[in-house]
């Protein structure tokens, strides 16, 4: 089963929120839709969840229009606003029945689902008493309840405090083993933590579509960073003349060493340091930019 | 259970929680009792207030028939304060779901717009009808004691006619609730439109035939004169068309997702 | 003078006859007010403008309690 987004364009009063956006999502992926505020992430998510109509283009799930495949989609809004007077259990019963699951089955499923999202014991509490993180977890339970092929989440952690954020991130880590997830966020470290693939959107346009592995290999530089004690500064001069070292640069107690081939020479370098009795405090590969650096380069620089 | 059933059950629990299921019938009981009591004791009250200032009391006041008083219950109580109360009770029907995001959320599930509107309309119309019915019955009870009794067939016929007008009121407010975003605006537009409809009755026969409030007039005529008005069938047909029109507009508005754009 | 005398007499006689008719009528209004006030009291911590609502419920017959049920029962939201 795959989700195809084809040339989707959405205008709000002449202003294009999303323009000519296309992507294909395969089953089992966890994709992060990232972009600055106002980039069109939420609009796109709402189009995929069939809350908004497209002006042009279409969203297909398994070749069928998304409107006919609602059963296969689980949706988590940015601020899941349930009926506050319902209890957690009633909410799941209500949403589950609307998804077409029988009451009998739900009675069986709901305790399992609540346990999964860490809300056991809260089933008879009113939603109005829930914290933001709890509401979000209830939202995830609701999205998972009918076992959809896809889960679409709009900024699942952005509005939460650090504790709530951690709870929800861990939960997403857990559920991504079983389902395909598309989530939007503007917090890059979150996306980095849970997604394997990133789609960067800016002004409604897709400007990058890449995977974590891709990013690492594409931006890798043969540089290692060694932190040594001040007494061992002499080693820098030795390093500089090694045949496989291109250059060495000192920054405080750190030495940035550029090698010919990182895979081949990094162990030799350590060996050399040990032979010279150098006291290594830290040894790290300084070869990949973080997602944040790439993001900033793409979004601000471009 | 299908989604219509689920949505109706949700409406039911919400109405319970809002106490609407208690206060709406109580209000109509109050309104229903007001008219016969006022009519019966008005001469006494007037005399006490006016003392010997020479207010002459129309002796026919007390000699009104039960049918006349019941008609006055519909015309002076239900059609004024009653309609206002219905508007206020129903104004948030769809608007509150819109503003909380629940409408969009519910529609991400495999639920048709028809069952969403159906659930709202059917359940709330039932609630209003039962409330109006209870109020009507209480009014009748008082009339039975204080005035003459009313013939059963007229009684039921008039109530049925009146409930058609109530149906229009409910579907009209539901439409406003879907289209407009502010509760105050819904209330004002709803109350003014419905009261104007009611006031226009009797100006011209042509106008009466296409005016949904004409159904209320037919109900009153039936109670007062005991006979069915001439245009009843046309009026009934037109009112049902009005109701369908409001439902179609509500449906179209939600289906086209217009509610997101303001 | 005759009329004035008559009214006084009517008043004196009729109160007992009026009461069973008027009492249930008054009771309905009273129940509405009571439910509204009880609800307001039980949720006094989360409601706003409690004093204004109390006045409205007590002074505006029927409309006061109804308005309270429809718009006065929303809690002060925190988001």
PDB file of N, CA and C in Angstrom, chain A residues 81 84 128, chain C residues 75 77 79:
ATOM      1  N   UNK A  81      -8.821  18.208  19.970  1.00  0.00           N
ATOM      2  CA  UNK A  81      -9.864  18.754  20.823  1.00  0.00           C
ATOM      3  C   UNK A  81     -11.001  17.771  20.873  1.00  0.00           C
ATOM      4  N   UNK A  84     -14.856  17.591  25.663  1.00  0.00           N
ATOM      5  CA  UNK A  84     -14.214  17.613  26.972  1.00  0.00           C
ATOM      6  C   UNK A  84     -15.030  16.906  28.043  1.00  0.00           C
ATOM      7  N   UNK A 128     -11.409  16.781  29.920  1.00  0.00           N
ATOM      8  CA  UNK A 128     -11.109  18.159  30.332  1.00  0.00           C
ATOM      9  C   UNK A 128     -10.019  18.221  31.415  1.00  0.00           C
TER      10      UNK A 128
ATOM     11  N   UNK C  75     -16.503  26.686  30.765  1.00  0.00           N
ATOM     12  CA  UNK C  75     -15.431  26.989  31.711  1.00  0.00           C
ATOM     13  C   UNK C  75     -14.436  27.934  31.067  1.00  0.00           C
ATOM     14  N   UNK C  77     -11.366  28.631  29.568  1.00  0.00           N
ATOM     15  CA  UNK C  77     -10.418  27.700  28.933  1.00  0.00           C
ATOM     16  C   UNK C  77      -8.988  28.163  29.208  1.00  0.00           C
ATOM     17  N   UNK C  79      -6.256  27.431  27.083  1.00  0.00           N
ATOM     18  CA  UNK C  79      -5.278  27.341  25.980  1.00  0.00           C
ATOM     19  C   UNK C  79      -5.493  28.435  24.947  1.00  0.00           C
TER      20      UNK C  79
END
